[in-house]
Amino acid sequence: MKIVFITPASTLCRNFFYRLGNKIYGHSNSITGPLVLGHILKNAGHTVEVYEELFRDVDLKVCDSADVVCLYTMTSTAPRAYQLADTLRKRGKRIIIGGIHASALPEEALLHADIVITGEGESVIRDAVEGNKSGQIIKAPPLRNLDDIPFPDYSILKTPCEVANVLTTRGCPFHCSFCTTSRMFNPYRERSVDNVIAELRYYKKLGFRYMNFEDDNFTADKERTKKILRIMIRENLTFKETFFFGRTDMADDEELLTLLEKAHLTRVLVGIESLNQKALDTINKHQKISDIEKCSEALQRHHIRLIASLVLGIDTDGPADIQRSVDFCKKINAYQLQPAILTPYPGTPVYEQYAKEGRIINADWQFYNMIVVNFKPKRMNPWMLQKCFFRELRKFYTLVSSFKITKIFGFEYGVRRFLFGLLIKFALAGVFLLTKINLGNPLYRLSHMQAADWHKQLCTNK
């Protein structure tokens, strides 16, 4: 059989300016799940093609000869996945839907699919495709041994890809209340160091110049991480740039920081989330303000560019807390700012809490993208939170900050910062127009929410 995998992208992410922003600040990559599942099916004798919509439009003619089309869903991409599924089903195609969103709401996904896979699909994908499983919702158990999984097969990927993505673990030892992946991939598991190194050797042979460690927390097990880094350095398995996710506690291990620098792990996203300790405790972050300060200093000392991730709209945070957090990120010369509006994703404790309290104001999944406010905050009205997001983003990416980044990290990165700042200004001008024109967009609705609704909510919260 011929199987086509498509990873959809939302309308926003298929926008020209969004794609331009991706090119300025990064390189094209691909979600590894379909490449792994496709490898399993290829080994079973099937013909497999994988397409990623984020960086290039996908012509649905590629599905004309397909027997099965598999669609991956995140919450913000679910409407697009459903649209593609409905179109292809009308053409007689058999549709399988999986991913984080489908795992949280399988009955919803089943309205648009022949089969829905929940959980980690490696152990069931072949049976699902070949029709060997009964039932329309197939629950896949967590894999016990991650070394049994084949590496992602980039030969079946038909859209641009400059970066190899590596997952050395699944899940996260921590369970922040807003996080979806720690619930999708639970419990926390690790691949063996030898298996990880074998994958890195494979990508060096393929000629990749860039690599991402996509673990939720690459430095969770510091001793294991150091073993991987030492071998990378010894065998020259380093790349021009390598991105990873980490936590502030990496600053407690000077040897780890030195190895990260030597292995060319050049960019790290750290969840700072808030400079309000009450907020950090509310979301079960398990870190202190002093940890954040120590980490930022250590990363700069080791020439590792910090992507500062903030969560805006935590119940204990008001506008002043958000401003203080962004000012802190500017002070420590963070390379990038990733402000994420707290989003009540289905399947998380935050979603359950807000639904119970009647605080969710928008159920259109395409806007569950950490850019649009979809709930009623406690210490400000929704439009105030939305304005905070836009205002702080604009304040962070300034001409002066570009010069600072140039001085610290070099000309190339200063130029990237400057160009991204220009793009932000143009994009926000377009966003401002959306708040004035009623085209059914959520920004217009947020900007016109009545003050009386806010006062009523405020009284209720007292």
Coordinates of C-alpha atoms in Angstrom, one line a residue:
M1 CA 0.0 0.0 0.0
K2 CA 1.0 3.6 -0.4
I3 CA 0.7 5.7 2.8
V4 CA 1.0 9.5 2.9
F5 CA 1.7 11.3 6.2
I6 CA 0.8 15.0 6.5
T7 CA 1.7 17.3 9.4
P8 CA -0.8 20.2 9.0
A9 CA 0.0 23.8 9.9
S10 CA -2.7 26.3 11.0
T11 CA -3.7 29.2 8.8
L12 CA -1.5 31.6 10.8
C13 CA 1.6 29.3 10.4
R14 CA 1.0 29.1 6.6
N15 CA 1.1 32.9 6.4
F16 CA 3.9 34.4 4.4
F17 CA 5.1 36.6 7.3
Y18 CA 5.1 33.7 9.8
R19 CA 7.2 31.6 7.4
L20 CA 9.5 34.5 6.9
G21 CA 10.0 34.8 10.6
N22 CA 10.9 31.1 10.8
K23 CA 13.6 31.6 8.1
I24 CA 15.1 34.6 9.9
Y25 CA 15.5 33.0 13.3
G26 CA 15.8 29.3 12.4
H27 CA 16.0 26.5 9.9
S28 CA 13.4 24.1 8.5
N29 CA 12.9 20.9 10.4
S30 CA 10.3 18.2 10.7
I31 CA 8.3 16.5 13.5
T32 CA 9.9 13.2 14.0
G33 CA 6.8 11.1 14.8
P34 CA 5.6 10.6 11.1
L35 CA 9.2 9.9 10.1
V36 CA 9.5 7.1 12.7
L37 CA 6.0 5.7 11.9
G38 CA 6.8 5.9 8.2
H39 CA 10.0 4.0 8.7
I40 CA 8.1 1.2 10.5
L41 CA 5.7 1.0 7.6
K42 CA 8.5 1.2 5.0
N43 CA 10.2 -1.7 6.7
A44 CA 6.9 -3.6 6.4
G45 CA 7.0 -3.2 2.6
H46 CA 4.7 -0.2 2.1
T47 CA 5.5 2.9 0.1
V48 CA 5.6 6.0 2.3
E49 CA 5.8 9.7 1.8
V50 CA 5.8 12.4 4.5
Y51 CA 4.9 16.1 4.1
E52 CA 5.2 19.0 6.5
E53 CA 3.0 22.1 5.8
L54 CA 4.8 24.5 8.1
F55 CA 7.5 25.5 5.6
R56 CA 5.8 24.8 2.3
D57 CA 2.2 24.3 1.0
V58 CA 1.3 20.7 0.2
D59 CA -0.6 20.0 -3.0
L60 CA -3.2 17.3 -2.1
K61 CA -2.6 15.7 -5.5
V62 CA 0.2 13.9 -3.7
C63 CA -2.6 11.9 -2.0
D64 CA -4.3 10.8 -5.3
S65 CA -2.5 7.5 -5.4
A66 CA -2.5 6.9 -1.6
D67 CA -4.4 4.1 0.0
V68 CA -4.1 5.6 3.5
V69 CA -3.5 9.2 4.6
C70 CA -2.3 9.8 8.2
L71 CA -2.7 13.2 9.8
Y72 CA -0.9 14.5 12.9
T73 CA -2.7 16.8 15.2
M74 CA -1.7 19.4 17.8
T75 CA -4.5 21.5 19.2
S76 CA -3.9 24.6 17.0
T77 CA -3.6 22.4 13.9
A78 CA -6.6 20.2 14.6
P79 CA -9.1 22.3 12.5
R80 CA -6.7 22.2 9.5
A81 CA -6.2 18.4 10.0
Y82 CA -10.0 18.0 10.1
Q83 CA -10.4 20.1 6.9
L84 CA -7.8 18.0 5.1
A85 CA -9.4 14.8 6.4
D86 CA -12.9 15.8 5.3
T87 CA -11.6 16.8 1.8
L88 CA -9.7 13.5 1.3
R89 CA -12.5 11.3 2.6
K90 CA -14.7 12.8 -0.1
R91 CA -12.1 11.5 -2.5
G92 CA -12.4 8.0 -1.1
K93 CA -9.3 8.1 1.0
R94 CA -9.0 6.1 4.3
I95 CA -7.9 8.5 7.1
I96 CA -6.0 7.9 10.3
I97 CA -5.6 10.7 12.8
G98 CA -3.2 10.8 15.7
G99 CA -1.1 13.2 17.8
I100 CA -1.5 15.1 21.0
H101 CA -4.9 16.7 20.3
A102 CA -6.5 13.5 19.0
S103 CA -5.1 11.7 22.1
A104 CA -6.9 14.2 24.3
L105 CA -10.2 14.3 22.3
P106 CA -10.4 11.1 20.3
E107 CA -14.2 11.2 19.8
E108 CA -13.9 14.6 18.3
A109 CA -11.2 13.4 15.9
L110 CA -13.2 10.4 15.0
L111 CA -15.8 12.6 13.4
H112 CA -13.3 13.2 10.6
A113 CA -11.4 9.9 10.5
D114 CA -11.8 6.2 9.9
I115 CA -9.3 5.4 12.7
V116 CA -7.9 7.5 15.6
I117 CA -4.7 6.5 17.4
T118 CA -4.2 7.8 20.9
G119 CA -0.9 7.7 22.6
E120 CA 2.4 6.6 21.1
G121 CA 1.6 5.0 17.8
E122 CA 4.7 2.9 17.1
S123 CA 3.3 -0.4 18.4
V124 CA 0.0 -0.1 16.6
I125 CA 0.6 1.9 13.4
R126 CA 1.2 -1.2 11.2
D127 CA -2.0 -3.0 12.4
A128 CA -4.0 0.2 12.0
V129 CA -2.9 0.7 8.4
E130 CA -3.3 -2.9 7.5
G131 CA -6.7 -3.2 9.2
N132 CA -5.6 -5.8 11.8
K133 CA -7.1 -3.9 14.7
S134 CA -10.7 -3.9 15.6
G135 CA -12.4 -0.6 16.7
Q136 CA -12.1 2.9 15.4
I137 CA -10.2 4.3 18.4
I138 CA -6.9 2.5 19.0
K139 CA -5.2 3.1 22.3
A140 CA -1.5 2.7 22.0
P141 CA 0.4 1.9 25.2
P142 CA 3.7 3.8 26.2
L143 CA 6.7 2.1 24.7
R144 CA 8.9 0.4 27.4
N145 CA 12.2 0.3 25.5
L146 CA 12.8 3.4 23.4
D147 CA 15.9 1.7 21.8
D148 CA 13.5 -0.5 19.9
I149 CA 12.2 2.4 17.8
P150 CA 13.8 2.9 14.4
F151 CA 15.4 6.2 13.7
P152 CA 13.4 8.9 11.7
D153 CA 13.7 8.1 8.0
Y154 CA 14.5 11.4 6.3
S155 CA 14.5 9.8 2.8
I156 CA 10.7 9.6 2.9
L157 CA 10.3 13.3 3.7
K158 CA 9.3 15.3 0.6
T159 CA 9.3 18.9 2.1
P160 CA 12.3 21.0 3.1
C161 CA 14.4 20.0 6.1
E162 CA 17.7 21.5 7.2
V163 CA 17.7 20.3 10.8
A164 CA 17.8 16.8 12.2
N165 CA 15.5 16.4 15.3
V166 CA 16.7 14.0 18.0
L167 CA 14.6 12.8 20.9
T168 CA 16.7 11.1 23.5
T169 CA 13.9 10.8 26.0
R170 CA 10.1 10.9 26.2
G171 CA 8.2 12.8 28.7
C172 CA 9.4 15.0 31.5
P173 CA 10.1 14.3 35.2
F174 CA 8.2 17.5 36.0
H175 CA 4.4 18.1 35.4
C176 CA 3.7 21.8 34.9
S177 CA 0.0 22.3 35.0
F178 CA -0.3 23.8 31.5
C179 CA 2.0 21.2 29.7
T180 CA 0.5 18.7 27.2
T181 CA 3.6 16.7 26.4
S182 CA 4.3 15.5 29.9
R183 CA 0.8 13.9 29.8
M184 CA 1.0 12.6 26.2
F185 CA 4.4 11.0 26.9
N186 CA 4.1 9.6 30.3
P187 CA 6.0 8.1 32.2
Y188 CA 9.4 9.7 31.6
R189 CA 11.8 7.3 29.8
E190 CA 15.3 7.5 28.4
R191 CA 17.1 5.9 25.4
S192 CA 20.5 4.4 26.0
V193 CA 23.5 6.6 25.3
D194 CA 24.8 4.2 22.7
N195 CA 21.5 4.4 20.8
V196 CA 21.5 8.2 20.8
I197 CA 25.1 8.3 19.6
A198 CA 24.3 5.9 16.8
E199 CA 21.5 8.3 15.6
L200 CA 23.9 11.2 15.7
R201 CA 26.4 9.3 13.6
Y202 CA 23.6 8.6 11.1
Y203 CA 22.8 12.3 10.8
K204 CA 26.5 13.2 10.3
K205 CA 26.6 10.7 7.4
L206 CA 23.5 12.3 5.9
G207 CA 25.2 15.7 5.9
F208 CA 23.1 17.6 8.4
R209 CA 24.8 20.8 9.6
Y210 CA 22.1 21.6 12.2
M211 CA 20.6 19.5 14.9
N212 CA 17.9 19.9 17.7
F213 CA 17.6 17.9 20.8
E214 CA 13.8 18.0 21.1
D215 CA 13.6 16.4 24.6
D216 CA 11.3 18.4 26.9
N217 CA 14.4 18.7 29.2
F218 CA 17.6 17.5 27.7
T219 CA 19.6 18.1 30.9
A220 CA 17.1 16.3 33.2
D221 CA 19.6 13.5 33.9
K222 CA 22.8 15.4 34.1
E223 CA 25.2 12.5 34.3
R224 CA 23.6 10.8 31.2
T225 CA 23.7 14.1 29.3
K226 CA 27.4 14.5 30.1
K227 CA 28.1 11.0 28.7
I228 CA 26.4 12.0 25.5
L229 CA 28.2 15.3 25.2
R230 CA 31.7 13.7 25.9
I231 CA 31.2 11.2 23.1
M232 CA 29.9 13.9 20.7
I233 CA 33.1 15.9 21.4
R234 CA 35.5 12.9 21.2
E235 CA 34.0 11.6 17.9
N236 CA 33.4 15.0 16.3
L237 CA 29.6 14.4 16.3
T238 CA 29.0 18.2 16.8
F239 CA 27.0 20.4 14.4
K240 CA 27.3 24.0 13.4
E241 CA 24.4 24.8 15.7
T242 CA 22.5 22.6 18.1
F243 CA 19.4 23.7 20.0
F244 CA 18.0 22.1 23.2
F245 CA 15.5 22.5 25.9
G246 CA 16.8 22.9 29.5
R247 CA 15.9 24.0 33.0
T248 CA 17.6 26.5 35.2
D249 CA 19.1 23.8 37.4
M250 CA 21.8 23.2 34.6
A251 CA 23.6 26.2 36.2
D252 CA 24.4 24.1 39.2
D253 CA 26.8 21.9 37.2
E254 CA 29.8 23.7 35.8
E255 CA 31.1 20.6 34.1
L256 CA 27.8 20.2 32.3
L257 CA 27.9 23.8 31.1
T258 CA 31.5 23.4 29.8
L259 CA 30.6 20.3 27.9
L260 CA 27.5 21.9 26.4
E261 CA 29.7 24.7 25.1
K262 CA 32.3 22.4 23.7
A263 CA 29.7 20.2 22.0
H264 CA 28.3 23.3 20.2
L265 CA 25.0 23.2 21.9
T266 CA 24.6 26.9 21.1
R267 CA 20.9 27.7 21.9
V268 CA 18.7 26.7 24.7
L269 CA 15.1 27.4 25.5
V270 CA 14.6 27.8 29.3
G271 CA 11.2 28.1 30.9
I272 CA 11.5 31.2 33.0
E273 CA 7.7 31.5 32.9
S274 CA 7.5 34.3 35.5
L275 CA 9.4 36.5 37.9
N276 CA 6.6 36.1 40.4
Q277 CA 7.4 33.2 42.9
K278 CA 3.7 32.7 43.6
A279 CA 3.1 32.2 39.9
L280 CA 5.9 29.6 39.6
D281 CA 4.5 27.7 42.6
T282 CA 1.0 27.8 41.1
I283 CA 2.1 26.0 37.9
N284 CA 4.3 23.5 39.8
K285 CA 7.5 24.8 38.1
H286 CA 9.7 23.8 41.0
Q287 CA 12.2 26.7 40.6
K288 CA 13.1 29.9 42.3
I289 CA 13.8 33.4 41.1
S290 CA 17.4 33.0 42.2
D291 CA 17.7 29.9 40.0
I292 CA 16.7 31.9 37.0
E293 CA 19.2 34.7 37.7
K294 CA 22.0 32.1 38.2
C295 CA 21.2 30.3 35.0
S296 CA 21.1 33.4 32.8
E297 CA 24.6 34.4 34.1
A298 CA 26.0 30.9 33.5
L299 CA 24.7 30.6 30.0
Q300 CA 26.1 33.9 28.9
R301 CA 29.5 33.0 30.4
H302 CA 29.5 29.9 28.3
H303 CA 28.3 31.6 25.1
I304 CA 25.0 29.7 25.0
R305 CA 22.3 31.8 23.6
L306 CA 19.2 31.9 25.8
I307 CA 15.7 31.7 24.5
A308 CA 13.6 33.0 27.4
S309 CA 10.2 31.4 27.6
L310 CA 7.5 33.2 29.6
V311 CA 4.0 32.2 30.4
L312 CA 1.6 35.2 30.4
G313 CA -1.7 35.2 32.3
I314 CA -0.9 32.9 35.3
D315 CA -3.6 33.6 37.9
T316 CA -1.3 35.3 40.3
D317 CA 0.3 37.6 37.6
G318 CA -0.9 41.0 36.7
P319 CA 0.4 43.4 34.0
A320 CA 3.2 44.7 36.2
D321 CA 4.4 41.1 36.8
I322 CA 4.5 40.5 33.0
Q323 CA 6.4 43.8 32.4
R324 CA 8.9 42.9 35.1
S325 CA 9.5 39.5 33.6
V326 CA 10.2 40.9 30.1
D327 CA 12.4 43.7 31.6
F328 CA 14.4 40.9 33.3
C329 CA 14.8 39.1 30.0
K330 CA 16.1 42.3 28.4
K331 CA 18.5 42.9 31.3
I332 CA 20.1 39.5 30.9
N333 CA 20.5 39.9 27.1
A334 CA 18.3 37.0 26.2
Y335 CA 18.8 36.1 22.6
Q336 CA 15.1 35.5 21.9
L337 CA 11.9 36.0 23.8
Q338 CA 9.2 33.5 23.6
P339 CA 6.2 34.9 25.4
A340 CA 3.5 32.3 25.5
I341 CA -0.1 33.2 26.5
L342 CA -1.2 30.6 29.0
T343 CA -3.4 28.3 26.9
P344 CA -5.9 25.8 28.4
Y345 CA -5.1 22.8 26.2
P346 CA -7.5 19.8 26.5
G347 CA -6.2 17.1 28.7
T348 CA -4.3 19.4 31.1
P349 CA -5.3 20.4 34.7
V350 CA -5.5 24.0 33.5
Y351 CA -8.2 23.2 31.0
E352 CA -10.2 21.2 33.5
Q353 CA -10.0 24.0 36.1
Y354 CA -10.9 26.8 33.6
A355 CA -13.8 24.8 32.1
K356 CA -15.2 24.1 35.6
E357 CA -14.9 27.8 36.5
G358 CA -16.5 28.9 33.2
R359 CA -13.4 30.9 32.3
I360 CA -12.9 29.6 28.7
I361 CA -14.1 32.2 26.2
N362 CA -13.1 30.6 22.9
A363 CA -13.3 27.0 21.8
D364 CA -11.9 27.5 18.3
W365 CA -8.9 25.2 18.4
Q366 CA -6.9 27.0 15.7
F367 CA -6.4 29.9 18.1
Y368 CA -5.0 27.7 20.8
N369 CA -1.5 28.7 19.7
M370 CA -0.1 30.6 22.7
I371 CA -0.6 33.8 20.8
V372 CA -4.3 34.5 21.4
V373 CA -6.1 34.8 24.7
N374 CA -8.7 32.0 25.1
F375 CA -9.7 32.4 28.8
K376 CA -10.5 35.0 31.4
P377 CA -7.5 35.8 33.6
K378 CA -8.0 36.7 37.3
R379 CA -5.9 39.9 37.5
M380 CA -6.8 41.6 34.2
N381 CA -9.4 41.4 31.5
P382 CA -8.6 39.2 28.4
W383 CA -8.0 42.2 26.1
M384 CA -5.5 43.6 28.7
L385 CA -3.6 40.4 28.6
Q386 CA -3.6 40.3 24.8
K387 CA -2.3 43.9 24.7
C388 CA 0.5 42.9 27.2
F389 CA 1.6 40.2 24.8
F390 CA 1.9 42.6 21.9
R391 CA 3.4 45.4 23.8
E392 CA 6.1 43.4 25.5
L393 CA 7.0 41.6 22.3
R394 CA 7.5 45.0 20.6
K395 CA 9.5 46.4 23.5
F396 CA 11.9 43.4 23.6
Y397 CA 12.9 43.5 19.9
T398 CA 14.4 46.9 19.5
L399 CA 17.3 48.4 17.5
V400 CA 19.4 48.9 20.7
S401 CA 18.9 45.3 21.7
S402 CA 20.2 44.2 18.2
F403 CA 23.5 46.0 18.8
K404 CA 23.8 44.3 22.2
I405 CA 23.3 40.9 20.7
T406 CA 25.8 41.7 18.0
K407 CA 28.4 42.7 20.6
I408 CA 27.8 39.5 22.7
F409 CA 27.2 36.8 20.1
G410 CA 28.4 38.3 16.7
F411 CA 27.2 40.0 13.6
E412 CA 25.1 37.2 12.2
Y413 CA 23.0 37.0 15.3
G414 CA 22.6 40.7 15.7
V415 CA 21.3 40.9 12.1
R416 CA 18.8 38.1 12.8
R417 CA 17.6 40.0 15.8
F418 CA 17.2 43.3 13.9
L419 CA 15.3 41.7 11.0
F420 CA 13.0 39.8 13.3
G421 CA 12.3 43.1 15.1
L422 CA 11.3 44.7 11.9
L423 CA 9.1 41.8 11.0
I424 CA 7.4 42.0 14.4
K425 CA 6.6 45.7 13.9
F426 CA 5.0 45.0 10.5
A427 CA 3.1 42.0 11.8
L428 CA 1.7 44.0 14.8
A429 CA 0.5 46.7 12.5
G430 CA -1.5 44.1 10.7
V431 CA -2.8 42.7 14.0
F432 CA -3.9 46.1 15.0
L433 CA -6.1 46.3 11.9
L434 CA -7.7 42.9 12.8
T435 CA -8.8 44.4 16.1
K436 CA -10.8 47.1 14.2
I437 CA -12.5 44.9 11.6
N438 CA -15.0 42.3 12.5
L439 CA -14.0 39.4 10.3
G440 CA -14.9 36.8 12.9
N441 CA -11.4 36.8 14.3
P442 CA -10.8 36.5 18.1
L443 CA -8.8 39.7 18.4
Y444 CA -11.8 41.8 17.4
R445 CA -14.0 40.0 19.9
L446 CA -11.4 40.4 22.7
S447 CA -11.0 44.1 22.0
H448 CA -14.7 44.7 22.2
M449 CA -15.5 42.7 25.3
Q450 CA -17.6 44.8 27.6
A451 CA -16.0 46.3 30.7
A452 CA -19.1 45.2 32.6
D453 CA -18.1 41.5 32.0
W454 CA -14.7 42.2 33.5
H455 CA -16.2 43.9 36.6
K456 CA -18.6 41.1 37.1
Q457 CA -15.8 38.5 36.9
L458 CA -13.6 40.6 39.3
C459 CA -16.4 40.6 41.9
T460 CA -16.9 36.9 41.5
N461 CA -13.2 36.3 42.1
K462 CA -13.1 38.3 45.3

